Short mmCIF file of C-alpha atoms in Angstrom, two decimals:
data_model
loop_
_atom_site.label_atom_id
_atom_site.label_comp_id
_atom_site.label_asym_id
_atom_site.label_seq_id
_atom_site.Cartn_x
_atom_site.Cartn_y
_atom_site.Cartn_z
CA MET A 984 -11.49 -58.35 -22.64
CA GLN A 985 -12.95 -55.04 -22.49
CA ASP A 986 -12.33 -53.69 -25.48
CA THR A 987 -13.37 -56.56 -27.72
CA ASN A 988 -15.54 -53.81 -29.66
CA PRO A 989 -14.60 -50.20 -30.15
CA ASP A 990 -18.01 -49.34 -31.63
CA CYS A 991 -20.18 -50.42 -28.41
CA ALA A 992 -19.75 -49.12 -24.83
CA ILE A 993 -21.67 -50.23 -21.66
CA LEU A 994 -22.70 -47.65 -19.16
CA VAL A 995 -23.50 -48.26 -15.73
CA PHE A 996 -25.30 -45.87 -13.58
CA ALA A 997 -24.51 -45.93 -10.17
CA LYS A 998 -25.10 -43.88 -6.66
CA ALA A 999 -22.11 -43.94 -4.53
CA PRO A 1000 -23.28 -46.39 -1.30
CA VAL A 1001 -23.66 -43.72 0.85
CA ALA A 1002 -25.96 -45.22 3.89
CA GLY A 1003 -29.34 -43.05 3.89
CA SER A 1004 -29.32 -42.22 0.55
CA VAL A 1005 -29.63 -45.45 -1.21
CA LYS A 1006 -32.27 -48.06 -1.51
CA THR A 1007 -34.24 -45.77 0.98
CA ARG A 1008 -37.35 -47.91 0.43
CA LEU A 1009 -35.64 -51.11 1.68
CA ILE A 1010 -34.16 -48.83 4.84
CA PRO A 1011 -37.14 -49.66 7.14
CA LEU A 1012 -36.93 -53.77 6.72
CA LEU A 1013 -32.87 -53.75 6.37
CA GLY A 1014 -31.38 -50.42 7.79
CA ALA A 1015 -29.73 -47.80 6.44
CA GLU A 1016 -26.09 -49.77 6.76
CA ASP A 1017 -27.48 -53.12 5.45
CA ALA A 1018 -29.31 -51.18 2.66
CA ALA A 1019 -25.83 -49.35 1.26
CA THR A 1020 -24.14 -52.77 1.45
CA LEU A 1021 -26.97 -54.13 -0.52
CA HIS A 1022 -26.47 -51.89 -2.90
CA GLN A 1023 -22.68 -52.27 -3.26
CA ARG A 1024 -23.10 -55.84 -3.99
CA LEU A 1025 -25.45 -55.33 -6.70
CA LEU A 1026 -23.25 -52.90 -8.44
CA SER A 1027 -20.58 -55.29 -7.99
CA ARG A 1028 -22.53 -57.78 -9.51
CA THR A 1029 -23.75 -55.31 -12.31
CA LEU A 1030 -20.17 -54.58 -13.25
CA ALA A 1031 -19.10 -58.34 -13.57
CA VAL A 1032 -22.33 -59.10 -15.74
CA ALA A 1033 -21.49 -56.23 -18.16
CA ARG A 1034 -17.52 -57.34 -18.72
CA SER A 1035 -18.47 -61.07 -18.91
CA ALA A 1036 -20.95 -59.54 -22.29
CA THR A 1037 -17.36 -58.84 -23.86
CA LEU A 1038 -19.30 -56.03 -25.51
CA GLY A 1039 -16.99 -53.19 -25.81
CA ALA A 1040 -15.84 -50.38 -23.00
CA LEU A 1041 -17.15 -50.62 -19.46
CA GLU A 1042 -18.02 -47.38 -17.90
CA LEU A 1043 -18.96 -46.64 -14.38
CA TRP A 1044 -20.91 -43.02 -14.23
CA CYS A 1045 -21.55 -42.07 -10.95
CA THR A 1046 -23.64 -39.95 -8.66
CA PRO A 1047 -23.44 -37.44 -6.79
CA ASP A 1048 -19.62 -37.88 -7.88
CA ILE A 1049 -16.66 -39.97 -8.06
CA SER A 1050 -15.22 -39.65 -4.76
CA HIS A 1051 -16.61 -42.51 -2.80
CA PRO A 1052 -13.99 -44.93 -1.77
CA PHE A 1053 -15.88 -48.09 -3.11
CA LEU A 1054 -16.67 -46.70 -6.30
CA GLN A 1055 -12.68 -46.04 -6.97
CA ALA A 1056 -12.25 -49.77 -5.88
CA MET A 1057 -14.96 -50.85 -8.57
CA ALA A 1058 -13.15 -48.95 -11.24
CA ARG A 1059 -10.09 -50.37 -10.28
CA GLU A 1060 -11.00 -53.84 -9.71
CA HIS A 1061 -13.41 -54.24 -13.36
CA HIS A 1062 -11.14 -52.09 -15.02
CA THR A 1063 -13.62 -49.08 -16.01
CA GLY A 1064 -13.71 -45.81 -16.95
CA LEU A 1065 -15.38 -43.18 -14.22
CA GLN A 1066 -17.46 -40.66 -14.55
CA ARG A 1067 -19.39 -38.18 -12.78
CA GLN A 1068 -23.26 -37.67 -13.82
CA HIS A 1069 -24.23 -34.39 -14.90
CA GLY A 1070 -27.89 -33.29 -14.60
CA ASP A 1071 -30.93 -32.32 -12.09
CA ASP A 1072 -32.55 -35.70 -12.97
CA LEU A 1073 -32.00 -38.98 -14.08
CA GLY A 1074 -33.20 -38.37 -17.54
CA ALA A 1075 -30.93 -35.54 -17.58
CA ARG A 1076 -28.14 -37.12 -16.57
CA MET A 1077 -28.87 -40.26 -18.65
CA ALA A 1078 -29.22 -37.51 -22.05
CA HIS A 1079 -26.01 -36.09 -21.19
CA ALA A 1080 -24.30 -39.36 -21.06
CA PHE A 1081 -25.55 -40.74 -24.39
CA ALA A 1082 -24.40 -37.23 -25.77
CA GLN A 1083 -21.29 -37.31 -24.36
CA ARG A 1084 -20.46 -41.13 -25.34
CA LEU A 1085 -22.10 -41.48 -28.61
CA ARG A 1086 -19.38 -38.55 -29.89
CA GLN A 1087 -17.17 -42.10 -29.68
CA TYR A 1088 -19.25 -44.93 -30.06
CA ARG A 1089 -21.85 -45.99 -32.37
CA ARG A 1090 -23.63 -48.27 -30.08
CA LEU A 1091 -24.21 -47.36 -26.30
CA ILE A 1092 -25.81 -49.51 -23.66
CA CYS A 1093 -26.90 -48.16 -19.98
CA ILE A 1094 -28.22 -49.94 -16.86
CA GLY A 1095 -28.65 -49.45 -13.85
CA THR A 1096 -27.95 -51.78 -10.70
CA ASP A 1097 -31.01 -52.67 -9.17
CA CYS A 1098 -31.41 -55.90 -12.07
CA PRO A 1099 -30.10 -58.59 -10.39
CA VAL A 1100 -31.75 -61.10 -13.02
CA LEU A 1101 -30.21 -58.82 -16.13
CA THR A 1102 -27.75 -61.00 -17.66
CA ALA A 1103 -24.32 -60.89 -20.57
CA ARG A 1104 -27.35 -62.43 -22.74
CA HIS A 1105 -29.42 -59.10 -22.50
CA LEU A 1106 -26.72 -57.18 -22.97
CA GLN A 1107 -25.53 -59.07 -26.33
CA ALA A 1108 -29.42 -58.97 -27.26
CA ALA A 1109 -29.36 -55.33 -27.16
CA ASP A 1110 -26.37 -54.58 -28.89
CA SER A 1111 -27.78 -57.30 -31.72
CA ALA A 1112 -30.93 -55.39 -31.84
CA LEU A 1113 -28.81 -51.85 -32.83
CA ARG A 1114 -27.02 -53.44 -35.00
CA ARG A 1115 -29.77 -54.57 -36.96
CA GLY A 1116 -31.03 -51.24 -37.30
CA ASP A 1117 -33.25 -50.15 -34.54
CA ASP A 1118 -33.22 -47.07 -33.11
CA ALA A 1119 -33.66 -47.96 -29.41
CA VAL A 1120 -33.39 -51.28 -27.38
CA PHE A 1121 -35.65 -51.51 -24.06
CA VAL A 1122 -35.98 -54.20 -21.09
CA PRO A 1123 -38.80 -53.20 -19.19
CA ALA A 1124 -39.12 -53.51 -15.63
CA GLU A 1125 -42.27 -55.25 -14.02
CA ASP A 1126 -42.36 -52.07 -11.99
CA GLY A 1127 -43.13 -49.98 -15.14
CA GLY A 1128 -39.66 -48.46 -15.74
CA TYR A 1129 -36.93 -49.75 -17.43
CA ALA A 1130 -33.64 -51.63 -16.46
CA LEU A 1131 -31.69 -51.45 -19.88
CA ILE A 1132 -32.11 -48.92 -22.98
CA GLY A 1133 -29.57 -48.61 -25.71
CA LEU A 1134 -29.39 -46.03 -28.35
CA GLY A 1135 -27.56 -45.44 -31.64
CA SER A 1136 -28.05 -41.57 -31.61
CA PRO A 1137 -28.65 -39.37 -29.03
CA ALA A 1138 -32.36 -38.67 -28.25
CA PRO A 1139 -33.26 -36.76 -25.76
CA GLN A 1140 -36.42 -36.32 -26.34
CA LEU A 1141 -36.88 -39.89 -24.99
CA PHE A 1142 -35.94 -38.55 -21.32
CA ASP A 1143 -37.27 -35.02 -20.90
CA GLY A 1144 -40.33 -34.86 -18.62
CA ILE A 1145 -40.51 -38.53 -17.88
CA ALA A 1146 -41.97 -39.48 -14.54
CA TRP A 1147 -38.95 -40.86 -12.79
CA GLY A 1148 -39.09 -43.27 -10.12
CA GLU A 1149 -43.19 -43.74 -11.40
CA SER A 1150 -45.06 -46.64 -13.06
CA ARG A 1151 -45.69 -44.61 -15.97
CA VAL A 1152 -41.58 -44.35 -17.13
CA MET A 1153 -42.03 -47.01 -19.56
CA ALA A 1154 -45.27 -46.15 -21.08
CA GLN A 1155 -44.28 -42.49 -21.36
CA THR A 1156 -41.15 -43.60 -22.83
CA ARG A 1157 -43.23 -45.76 -25.73
CA GLU A 1158 -45.74 -42.36 -26.55
CA ARG A 1159 -42.22 -40.35 -26.99
CA LEU A 1160 -40.88 -43.26 -29.53
CA ARG A 1161 -44.08 -43.40 -31.47
CA ALA A 1162 -44.24 -39.75 -31.39
CA ASN A 1163 -40.73 -39.53 -32.73
CA HIS A 1164 -41.76 -42.04 -35.43
CA MET A 1165 -38.71 -44.42 -33.96
CA ARG A 1166 -38.34 -47.83 -34.12
CA TRP A 1167 -37.66 -49.77 -31.04
CA CYS A 1168 -37.29 -53.39 -29.41
CA GLU A 1169 -38.70 -54.41 -26.23
CA LEU A 1170 -36.46 -57.97 -24.72
CA GLU A 1171 -38.30 -59.50 -21.99
CA THR A 1172 -39.28 -58.04 -18.99
CA LEU A 1173 -37.48 -58.44 -15.49
CA TRP A 1174 -38.09 -57.50 -11.82
CA ASP A 1175 -35.51 -55.24 -9.89
CA ILE A 1176 -34.89 -54.44 -6.26
CA ASP A 1177 -36.76 -51.59 -4.61
CA ARG A 1178 -39.45 -52.33 -2.31
CA PRO A 1179 -39.60 -54.99 0.59
CA GLU A 1180 -41.20 -57.64 -1.27
CA ASP A 1181 -38.41 -57.48 -4.19
CA TYR A 1182 -36.04 -58.38 -1.74
CA GLN A 1183 -37.58 -61.45 -0.66
CA ARG A 1184 -37.94 -62.09 -3.80
CA LEU A 1185 -34.06 -61.60 -3.95
CA GLN A 1186 -33.84 -64.04 -1.16
CA GLN A 1187 -35.85 -66.88 -2.53
CA SER A 1188 -33.74 -66.27 -5.83
CA GLY A 1189 -30.59 -67.12 -4.02
CA LEU A 1190 -29.14 -64.78 -6.88
CA LEU A 1191 -27.28 -62.54 -4.93
CA ASP A 1192 -26.59 -65.48 -1.80
CA ASP A 1193 -23.15 -63.36 -0.42
CA ALA A 1194 -25.70 -60.48 -0.65
CA THR A 1195 -28.10 -61.42 1.60
CA ALA A 1196 -26.06 -62.88 4.20
CA SER A 1197 -25.94 -60.01 6.31
CA THR A 1198 -29.51 -59.66 6.93
#
């Protein structure tokens, strides 16, 4: 069941799958429509993985709003809450979501939709790290960012002034963690789908055969 643990929630952050505004680095390779379709299939997979972890509530947090029919359909199919992201950049939007939902839950895990190798096991390990007392937990990404962040209390200092979308995100975050004397855990480093070479890796992996069938 979805709400097996009332103390924990998984937040899935996603953009509306509007052609031309998602997976933009893949548009030269795939075209705008197929890049948006890939985004949809990655989002669907992410929600299925998050639900299979059976950690607690599952919420879909969207930008620029929640009106896109695909987002509405995914929320119904996966029985998720549906929320609009608030903030001028990714950091502000994550800080807002953590601040809001940590009023209700003791532990929050936030993931994006670009990491098809993220599994229920990673989500469960992240929850275990927070349960044992770590202030934060991460799944670093090979490109220098991270695919997962979990917190047990609001930590806005981890989100402000970070160079989102660049290779320094995880390194800058570690600096903030050290400066604030926080205890954190890093799980195994994973790869995500952003550049053409990542898409080729996805094709070779067979992880999303249905996502690659049309291209």
